[in-house]
PDB file of C-alpha atoms in Angstrom:
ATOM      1  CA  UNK A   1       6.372 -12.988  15.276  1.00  0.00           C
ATOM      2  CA  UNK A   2       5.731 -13.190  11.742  1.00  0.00           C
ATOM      3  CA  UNK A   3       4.365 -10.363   9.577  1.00  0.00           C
ATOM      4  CA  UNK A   4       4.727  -7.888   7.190  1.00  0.00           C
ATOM      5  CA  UNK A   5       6.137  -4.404   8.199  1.00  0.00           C
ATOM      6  CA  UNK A   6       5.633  -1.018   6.815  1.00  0.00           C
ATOM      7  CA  UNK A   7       7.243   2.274   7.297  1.00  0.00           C
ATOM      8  CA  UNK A   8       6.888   4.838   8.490  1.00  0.00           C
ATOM      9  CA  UNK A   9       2.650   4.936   9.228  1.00  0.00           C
ATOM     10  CA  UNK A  10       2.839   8.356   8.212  1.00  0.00           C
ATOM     11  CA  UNK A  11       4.821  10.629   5.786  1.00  0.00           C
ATOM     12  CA  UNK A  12       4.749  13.897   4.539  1.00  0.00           C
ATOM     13  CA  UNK A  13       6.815  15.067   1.594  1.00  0.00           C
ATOM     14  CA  UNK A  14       6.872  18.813  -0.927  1.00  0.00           C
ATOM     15  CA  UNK A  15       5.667  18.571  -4.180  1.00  0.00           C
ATOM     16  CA  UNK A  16       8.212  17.544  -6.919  1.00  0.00           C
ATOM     17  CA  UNK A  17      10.453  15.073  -4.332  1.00  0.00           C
ATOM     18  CA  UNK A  18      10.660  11.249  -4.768  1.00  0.00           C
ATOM     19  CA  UNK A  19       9.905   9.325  -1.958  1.00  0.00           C
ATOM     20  CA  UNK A  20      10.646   5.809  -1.203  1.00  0.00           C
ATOM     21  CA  UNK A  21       7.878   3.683   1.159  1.00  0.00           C
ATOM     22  CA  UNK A  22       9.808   0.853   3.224  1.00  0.00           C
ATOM     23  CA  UNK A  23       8.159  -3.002   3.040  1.00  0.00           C
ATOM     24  CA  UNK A  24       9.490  -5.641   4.796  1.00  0.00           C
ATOM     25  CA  UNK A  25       8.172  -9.222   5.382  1.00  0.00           C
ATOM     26  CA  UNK A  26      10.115 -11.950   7.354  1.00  0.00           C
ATOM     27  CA  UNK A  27       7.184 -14.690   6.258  1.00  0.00           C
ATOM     28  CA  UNK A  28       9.243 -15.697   3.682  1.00  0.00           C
ATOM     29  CA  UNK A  29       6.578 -15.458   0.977  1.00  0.00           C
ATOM     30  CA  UNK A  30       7.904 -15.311  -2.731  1.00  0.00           C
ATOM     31  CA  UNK A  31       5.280 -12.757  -3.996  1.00  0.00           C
ATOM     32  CA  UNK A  32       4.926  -8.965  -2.403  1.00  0.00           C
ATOM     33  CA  UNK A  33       2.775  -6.404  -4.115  1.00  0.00           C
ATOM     34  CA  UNK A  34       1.892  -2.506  -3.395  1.00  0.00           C
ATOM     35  CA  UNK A  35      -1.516  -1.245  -4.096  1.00  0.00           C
ATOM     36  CA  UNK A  36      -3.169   2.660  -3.494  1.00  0.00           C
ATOM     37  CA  UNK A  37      -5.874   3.240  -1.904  1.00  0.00           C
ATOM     38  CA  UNK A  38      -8.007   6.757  -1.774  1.00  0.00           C
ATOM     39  CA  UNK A  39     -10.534   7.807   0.398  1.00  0.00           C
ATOM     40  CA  UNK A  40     -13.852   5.917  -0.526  1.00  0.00           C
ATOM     41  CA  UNK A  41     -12.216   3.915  -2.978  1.00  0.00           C
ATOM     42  CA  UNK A  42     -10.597   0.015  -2.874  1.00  0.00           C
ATOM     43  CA  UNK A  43      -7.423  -0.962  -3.796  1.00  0.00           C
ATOM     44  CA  UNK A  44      -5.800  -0.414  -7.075  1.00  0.00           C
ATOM     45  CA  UNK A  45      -2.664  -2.608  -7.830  1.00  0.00           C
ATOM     46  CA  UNK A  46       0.370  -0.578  -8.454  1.00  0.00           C
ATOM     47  CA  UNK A  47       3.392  -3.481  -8.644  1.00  0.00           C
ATOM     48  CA  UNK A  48       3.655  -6.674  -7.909  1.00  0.00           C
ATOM     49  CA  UNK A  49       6.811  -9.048  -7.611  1.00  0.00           C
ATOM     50  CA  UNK A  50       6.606 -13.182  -7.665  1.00  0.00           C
ATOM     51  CA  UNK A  51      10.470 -13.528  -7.082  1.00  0.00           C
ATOM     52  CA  UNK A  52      13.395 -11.970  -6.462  1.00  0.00           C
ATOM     53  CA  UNK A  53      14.850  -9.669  -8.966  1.00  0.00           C
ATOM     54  CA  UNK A  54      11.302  -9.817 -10.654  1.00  0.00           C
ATOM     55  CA  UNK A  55       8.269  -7.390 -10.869  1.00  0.00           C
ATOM     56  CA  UNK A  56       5.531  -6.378 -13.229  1.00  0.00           C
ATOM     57  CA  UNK A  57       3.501  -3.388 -13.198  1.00  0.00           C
ATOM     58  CA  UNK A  58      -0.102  -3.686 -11.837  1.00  0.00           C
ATOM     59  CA  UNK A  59      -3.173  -0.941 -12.719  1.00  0.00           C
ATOM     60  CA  UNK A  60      -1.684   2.228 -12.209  1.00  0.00           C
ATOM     61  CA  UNK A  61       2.464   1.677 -12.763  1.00  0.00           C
ATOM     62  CA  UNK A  62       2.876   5.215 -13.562  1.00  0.00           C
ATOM     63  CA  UNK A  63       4.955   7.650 -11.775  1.00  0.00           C
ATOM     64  CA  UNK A  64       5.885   4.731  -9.615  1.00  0.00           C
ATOM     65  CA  UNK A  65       8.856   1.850  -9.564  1.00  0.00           C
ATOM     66  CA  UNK A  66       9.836  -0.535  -7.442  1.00  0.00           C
ATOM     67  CA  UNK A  67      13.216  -2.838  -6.942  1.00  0.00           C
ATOM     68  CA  UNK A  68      12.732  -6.676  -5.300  1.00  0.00           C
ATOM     69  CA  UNK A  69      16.972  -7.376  -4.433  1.00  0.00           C
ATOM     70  CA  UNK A  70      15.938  -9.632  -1.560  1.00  0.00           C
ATOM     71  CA  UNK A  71      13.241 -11.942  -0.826  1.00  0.00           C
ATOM     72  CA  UNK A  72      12.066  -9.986   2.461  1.00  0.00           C
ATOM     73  CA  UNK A  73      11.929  -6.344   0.908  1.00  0.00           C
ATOM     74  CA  UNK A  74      10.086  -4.929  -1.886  1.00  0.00           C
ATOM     75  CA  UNK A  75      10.142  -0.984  -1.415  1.00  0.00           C
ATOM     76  CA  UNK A  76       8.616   1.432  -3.011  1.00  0.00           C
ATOM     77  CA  UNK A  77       9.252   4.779  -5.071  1.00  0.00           C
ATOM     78  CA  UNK A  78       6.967   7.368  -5.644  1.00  0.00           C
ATOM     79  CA  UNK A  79       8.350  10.198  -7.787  1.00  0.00           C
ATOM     80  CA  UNK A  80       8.405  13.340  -8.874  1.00  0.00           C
ATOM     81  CA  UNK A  81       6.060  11.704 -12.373  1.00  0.00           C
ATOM     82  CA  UNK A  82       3.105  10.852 -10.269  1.00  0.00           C
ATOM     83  CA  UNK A  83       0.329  14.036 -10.049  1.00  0.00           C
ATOM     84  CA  UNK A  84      -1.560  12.419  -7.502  1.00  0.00           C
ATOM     85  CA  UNK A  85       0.540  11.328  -4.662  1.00  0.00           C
ATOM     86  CA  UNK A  86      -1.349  11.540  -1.720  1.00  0.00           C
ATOM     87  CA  UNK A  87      -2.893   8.140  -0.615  1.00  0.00           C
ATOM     88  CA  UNK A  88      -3.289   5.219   1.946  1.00  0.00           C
ATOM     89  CA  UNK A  89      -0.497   2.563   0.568  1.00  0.00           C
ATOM     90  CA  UNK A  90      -0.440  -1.002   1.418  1.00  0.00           C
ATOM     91  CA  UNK A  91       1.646  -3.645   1.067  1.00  0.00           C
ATOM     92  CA  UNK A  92       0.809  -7.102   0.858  1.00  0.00           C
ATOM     93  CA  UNK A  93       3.162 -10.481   0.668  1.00  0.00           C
ATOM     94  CA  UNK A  94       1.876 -14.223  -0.578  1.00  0.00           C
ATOM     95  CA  UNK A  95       3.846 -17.478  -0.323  1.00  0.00           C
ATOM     96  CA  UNK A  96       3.578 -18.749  -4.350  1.00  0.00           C
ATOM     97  CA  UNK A  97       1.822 -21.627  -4.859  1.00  0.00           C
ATOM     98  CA  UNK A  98      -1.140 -23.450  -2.157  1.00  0.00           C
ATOM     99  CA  UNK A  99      -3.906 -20.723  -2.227  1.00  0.00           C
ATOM    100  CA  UNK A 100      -2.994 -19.057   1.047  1.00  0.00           C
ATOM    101  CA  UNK A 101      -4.224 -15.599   1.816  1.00  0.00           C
ATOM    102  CA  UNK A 102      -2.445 -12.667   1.302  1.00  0.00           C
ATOM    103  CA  UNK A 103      -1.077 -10.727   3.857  1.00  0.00           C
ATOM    104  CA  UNK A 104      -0.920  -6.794   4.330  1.00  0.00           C
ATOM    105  CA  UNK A 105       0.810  -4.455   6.225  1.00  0.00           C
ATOM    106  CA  UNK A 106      -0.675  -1.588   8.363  1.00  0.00           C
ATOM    107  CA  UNK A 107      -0.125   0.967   5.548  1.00  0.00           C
ATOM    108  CA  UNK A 108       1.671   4.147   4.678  1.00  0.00           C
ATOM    109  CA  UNK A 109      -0.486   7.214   4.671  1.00  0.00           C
ATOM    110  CA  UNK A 110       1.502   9.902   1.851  1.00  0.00           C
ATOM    111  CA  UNK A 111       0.675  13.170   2.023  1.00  0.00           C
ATOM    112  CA  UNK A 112       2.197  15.730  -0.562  1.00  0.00           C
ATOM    113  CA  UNK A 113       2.513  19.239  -0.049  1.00  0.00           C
TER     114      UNK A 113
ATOM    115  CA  UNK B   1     -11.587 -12.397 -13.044  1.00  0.00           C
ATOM    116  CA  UNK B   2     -14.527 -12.168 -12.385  1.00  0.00           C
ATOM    117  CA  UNK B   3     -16.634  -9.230 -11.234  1.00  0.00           C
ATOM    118  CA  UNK B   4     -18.616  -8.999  -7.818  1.00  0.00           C
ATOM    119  CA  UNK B   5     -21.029  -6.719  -6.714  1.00  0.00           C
ATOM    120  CA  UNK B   6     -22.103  -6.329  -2.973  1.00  0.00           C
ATOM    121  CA  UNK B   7     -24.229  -3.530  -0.906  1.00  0.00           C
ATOM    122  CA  UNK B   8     -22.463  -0.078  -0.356  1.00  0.00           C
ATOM    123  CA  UNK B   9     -23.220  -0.473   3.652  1.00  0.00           C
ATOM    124  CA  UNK B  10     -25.195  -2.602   6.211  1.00  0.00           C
ATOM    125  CA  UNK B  11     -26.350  -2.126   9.562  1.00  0.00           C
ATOM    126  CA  UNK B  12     -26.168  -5.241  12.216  1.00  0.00           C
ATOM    127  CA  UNK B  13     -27.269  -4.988  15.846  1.00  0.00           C
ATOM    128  CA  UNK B  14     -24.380  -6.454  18.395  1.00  0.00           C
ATOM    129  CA  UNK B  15     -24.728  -9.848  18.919  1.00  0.00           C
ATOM    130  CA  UNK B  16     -26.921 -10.382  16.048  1.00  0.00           C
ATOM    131  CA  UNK B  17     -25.321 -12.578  13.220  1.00  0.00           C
ATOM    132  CA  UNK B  18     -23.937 -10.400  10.038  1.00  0.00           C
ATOM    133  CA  UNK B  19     -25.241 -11.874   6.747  1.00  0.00           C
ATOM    134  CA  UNK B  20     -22.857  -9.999   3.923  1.00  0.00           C
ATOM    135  CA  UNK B  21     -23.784 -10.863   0.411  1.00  0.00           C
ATOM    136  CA  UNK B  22     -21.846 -10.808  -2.971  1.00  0.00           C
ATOM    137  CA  UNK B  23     -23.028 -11.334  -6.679  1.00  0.00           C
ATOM    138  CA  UNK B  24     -20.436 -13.128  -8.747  1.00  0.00           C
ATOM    139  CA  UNK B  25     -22.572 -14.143 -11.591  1.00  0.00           C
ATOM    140  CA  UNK B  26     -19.873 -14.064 -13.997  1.00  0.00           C
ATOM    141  CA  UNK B  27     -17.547 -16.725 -12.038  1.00  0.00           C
ATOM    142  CA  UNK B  28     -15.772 -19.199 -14.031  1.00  0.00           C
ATOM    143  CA  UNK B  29     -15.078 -22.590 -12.654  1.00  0.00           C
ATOM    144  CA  UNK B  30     -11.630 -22.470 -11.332  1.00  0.00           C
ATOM    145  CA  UNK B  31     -12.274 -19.381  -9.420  1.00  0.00           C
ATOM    146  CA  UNK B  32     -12.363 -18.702  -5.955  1.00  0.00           C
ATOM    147  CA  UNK B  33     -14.247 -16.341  -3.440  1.00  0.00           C
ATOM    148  CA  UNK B  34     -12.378 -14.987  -0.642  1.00  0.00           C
ATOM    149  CA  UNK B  35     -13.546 -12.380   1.894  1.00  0.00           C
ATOM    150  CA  UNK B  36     -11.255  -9.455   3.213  1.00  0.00           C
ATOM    151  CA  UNK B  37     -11.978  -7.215   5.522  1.00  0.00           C
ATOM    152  CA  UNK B  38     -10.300  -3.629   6.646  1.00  0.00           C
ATOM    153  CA  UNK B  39     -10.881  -1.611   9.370  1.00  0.00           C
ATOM    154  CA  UNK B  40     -10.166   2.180   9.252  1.00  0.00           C
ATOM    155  CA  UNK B  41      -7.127   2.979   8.574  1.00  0.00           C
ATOM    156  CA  UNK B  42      -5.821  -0.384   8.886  1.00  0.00           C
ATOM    157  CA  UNK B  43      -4.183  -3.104   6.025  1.00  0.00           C
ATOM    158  CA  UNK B  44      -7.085  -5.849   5.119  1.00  0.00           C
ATOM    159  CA  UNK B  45      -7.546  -9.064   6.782  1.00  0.00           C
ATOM    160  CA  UNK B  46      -8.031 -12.332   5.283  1.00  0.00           C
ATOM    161  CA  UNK B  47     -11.184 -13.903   6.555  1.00  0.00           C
ATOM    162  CA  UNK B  48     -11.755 -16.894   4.533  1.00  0.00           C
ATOM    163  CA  UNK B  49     -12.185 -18.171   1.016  1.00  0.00           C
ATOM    164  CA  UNK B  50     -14.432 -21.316  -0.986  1.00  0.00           C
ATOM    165  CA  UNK B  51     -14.639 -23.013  -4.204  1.00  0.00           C
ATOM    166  CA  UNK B  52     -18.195 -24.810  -3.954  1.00  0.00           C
ATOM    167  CA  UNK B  53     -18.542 -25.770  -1.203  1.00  0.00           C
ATOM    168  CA  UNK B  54     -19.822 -24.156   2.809  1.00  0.00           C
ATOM    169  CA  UNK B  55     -16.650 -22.904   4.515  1.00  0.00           C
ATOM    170  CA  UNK B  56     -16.216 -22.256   8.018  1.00  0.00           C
ATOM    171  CA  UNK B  57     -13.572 -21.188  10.335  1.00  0.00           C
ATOM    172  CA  UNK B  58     -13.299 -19.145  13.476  1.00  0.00           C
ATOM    173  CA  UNK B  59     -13.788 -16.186  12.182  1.00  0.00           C
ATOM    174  CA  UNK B  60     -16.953 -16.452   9.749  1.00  0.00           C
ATOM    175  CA  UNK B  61     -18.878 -18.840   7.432  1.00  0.00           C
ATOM    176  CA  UNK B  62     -19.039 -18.723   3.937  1.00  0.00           C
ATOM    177  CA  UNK B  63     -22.296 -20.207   1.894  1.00  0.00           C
ATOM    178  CA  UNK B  64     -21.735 -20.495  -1.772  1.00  0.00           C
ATOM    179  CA  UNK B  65     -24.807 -20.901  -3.368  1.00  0.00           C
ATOM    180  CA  UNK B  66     -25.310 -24.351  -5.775  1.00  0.00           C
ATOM    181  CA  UNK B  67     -24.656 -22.270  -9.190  1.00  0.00           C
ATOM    182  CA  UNK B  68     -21.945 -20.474  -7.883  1.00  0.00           C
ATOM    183  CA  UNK B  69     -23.489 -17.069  -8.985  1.00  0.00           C
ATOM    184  CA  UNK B  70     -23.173 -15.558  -5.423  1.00  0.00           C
ATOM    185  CA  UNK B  71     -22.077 -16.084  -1.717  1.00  0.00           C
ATOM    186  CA  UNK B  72     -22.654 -14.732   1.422  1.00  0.00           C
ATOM    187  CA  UNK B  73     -20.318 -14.234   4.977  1.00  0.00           C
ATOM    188  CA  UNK B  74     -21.675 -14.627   8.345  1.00  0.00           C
ATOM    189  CA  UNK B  75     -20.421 -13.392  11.466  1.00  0.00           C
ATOM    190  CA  UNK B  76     -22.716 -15.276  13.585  1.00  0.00           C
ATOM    191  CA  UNK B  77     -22.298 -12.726  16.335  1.00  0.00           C
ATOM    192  CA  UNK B  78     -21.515  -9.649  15.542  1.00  0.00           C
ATOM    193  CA  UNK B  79     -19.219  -7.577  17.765  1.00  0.00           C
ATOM    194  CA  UNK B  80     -18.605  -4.013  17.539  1.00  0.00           C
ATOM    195  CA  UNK B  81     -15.038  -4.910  16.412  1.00  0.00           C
ATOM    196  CA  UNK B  82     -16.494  -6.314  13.028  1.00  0.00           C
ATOM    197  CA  UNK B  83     -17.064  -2.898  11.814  1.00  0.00           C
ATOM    198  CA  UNK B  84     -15.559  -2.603   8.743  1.00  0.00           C
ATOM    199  CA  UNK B  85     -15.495  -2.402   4.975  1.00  0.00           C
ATOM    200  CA  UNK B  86     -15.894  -5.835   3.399  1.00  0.00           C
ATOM    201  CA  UNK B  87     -14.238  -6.853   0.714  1.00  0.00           C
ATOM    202  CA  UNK B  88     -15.847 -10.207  -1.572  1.00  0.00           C
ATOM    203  CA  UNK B  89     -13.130 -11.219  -4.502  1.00  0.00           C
ATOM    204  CA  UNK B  90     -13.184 -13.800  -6.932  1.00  0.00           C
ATOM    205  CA  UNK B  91      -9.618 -14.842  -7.737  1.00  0.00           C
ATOM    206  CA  UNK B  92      -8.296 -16.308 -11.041  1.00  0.00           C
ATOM    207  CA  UNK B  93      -6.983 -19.836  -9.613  1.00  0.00           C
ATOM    208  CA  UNK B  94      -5.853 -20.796  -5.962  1.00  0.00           C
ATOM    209  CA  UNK B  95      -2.519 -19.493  -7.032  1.00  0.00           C
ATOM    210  CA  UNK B  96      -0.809 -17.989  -4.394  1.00  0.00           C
ATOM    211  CA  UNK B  97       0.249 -15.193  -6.059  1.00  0.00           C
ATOM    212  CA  UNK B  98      -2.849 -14.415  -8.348  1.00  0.00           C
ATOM    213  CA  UNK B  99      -3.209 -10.969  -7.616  1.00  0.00           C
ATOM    214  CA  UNK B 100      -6.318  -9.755  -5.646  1.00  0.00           C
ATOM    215  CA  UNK B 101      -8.785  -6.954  -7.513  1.00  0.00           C
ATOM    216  CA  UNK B 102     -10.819  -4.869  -4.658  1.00  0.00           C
ATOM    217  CA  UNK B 103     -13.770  -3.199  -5.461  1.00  0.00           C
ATOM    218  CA  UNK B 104     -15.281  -0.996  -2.749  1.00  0.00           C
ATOM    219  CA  UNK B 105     -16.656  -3.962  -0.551  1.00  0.00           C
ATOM    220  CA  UNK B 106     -20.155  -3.237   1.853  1.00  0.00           C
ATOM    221  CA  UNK B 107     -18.977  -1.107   5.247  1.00  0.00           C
ATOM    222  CA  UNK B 108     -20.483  -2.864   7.498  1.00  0.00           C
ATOM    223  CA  UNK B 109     -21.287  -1.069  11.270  1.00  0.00           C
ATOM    224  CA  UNK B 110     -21.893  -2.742  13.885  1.00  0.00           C
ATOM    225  CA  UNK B 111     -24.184  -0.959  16.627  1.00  0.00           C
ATOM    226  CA  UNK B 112     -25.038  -1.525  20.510  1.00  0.00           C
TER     227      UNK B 112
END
């Protein structure tokens, strides 16, 4: 089946360590974006990517990066720079041009200690 | 893009329809509306999206009004599995990737 996967549902990490949040879609959408989301709150865009080797920073870029090297994975860093880790993180994937939908993963809840 | 504005929560008896509405006064003309939804915990789900004119599918129905100002989503029967924030958007162009802005959408709950 088609979709967009993310790993792992939950993870828990010490203060001051990066961490990397797997996303992988075999849809074979051109565009893939991460966005945070805290309690009560929607969702903010962190990064977005329209092709491969390609990516500009959404809302809240800071303390975060991102790589695109294939088409079916666009993962994730959150380090050491960012003071507020802990958040719901989603993933989402869109093919480039018709006006389809975009699609999310289930999400990556990040806990810091 | 635009802003929206909807209600911070709703209340909808099972098997009554759901009538969610969103102000989008400020919509230009080559925007769209689409309608997420997320349940707890879970990645959003498109529902369905319009220009100017009705949309439905098999999910919901979307009325746009004639100036374009605001919308509203109907679940036409409600099920307990339709509780959930949602999320009304207005989108820059039918681009696919035009990035999405949430706001914090109406959490809707379904009762028995």
């Amino acid at each position: 089946d088609g979709g967009i996967t993310q790993s792992p549902k939950y993870l828990f990490r010490k203060e001051g360590q990066n961490v990397t949040l797997s996303c992988e879609q075999n849809l074979n959408h051109d565009a893939m974006y991460w966005y945070r989301q805290d309690p009560g709150q929607g969702l903010r865009l962190i990064y977005y990517s329209q092709i491969v080797n390609d990516f500009q920073k959404g809302d809240i870029a800071e303390g975060y990066s991102v790589s695109r090297e294939k088409k079916e994975s666009f993962p994730l860093t959150v380090t050491s720079a960012q003071k507020n880790p802990t958040a719901f993180y989603l993933c989402a994937s869109s093919i480039r041009q018709g006006g389809t939908e975009a699609f999310f993963g289930q999400g990556t809840r990040l806990t810091v200690v | 893009d635009a802003k929206t504005t909807q209600p911070t929560s709703m209340d909808c008896a099972e098997g009554r329809a759901a009538n969610l509405p969103c102000n989008h006064s400020t919509i230009s003309g080559n925007e769209y509306v689409y309608w997420y939804r997320q349940i707890h915990s879970q990645g959003p789900q498109y529902i369905i999206h319009g220009l100017k004119n009705n949309e439905t599918n098999e999910m919901a129905s979307l009325i746009i009004t004639e100036d374009r100002k605001s919308s509203t989503l109907i679940l036409p029967h409600a099920t307990l599995r339709d509780t959930a924030v949602y999320y009304c958007i207005v989108r820059i162009s039918n681009s696919g990737y035009s990035t999405l802005t949430f706001g914090k959408g109406t959490m809707l709950l379904v009762s028995p």
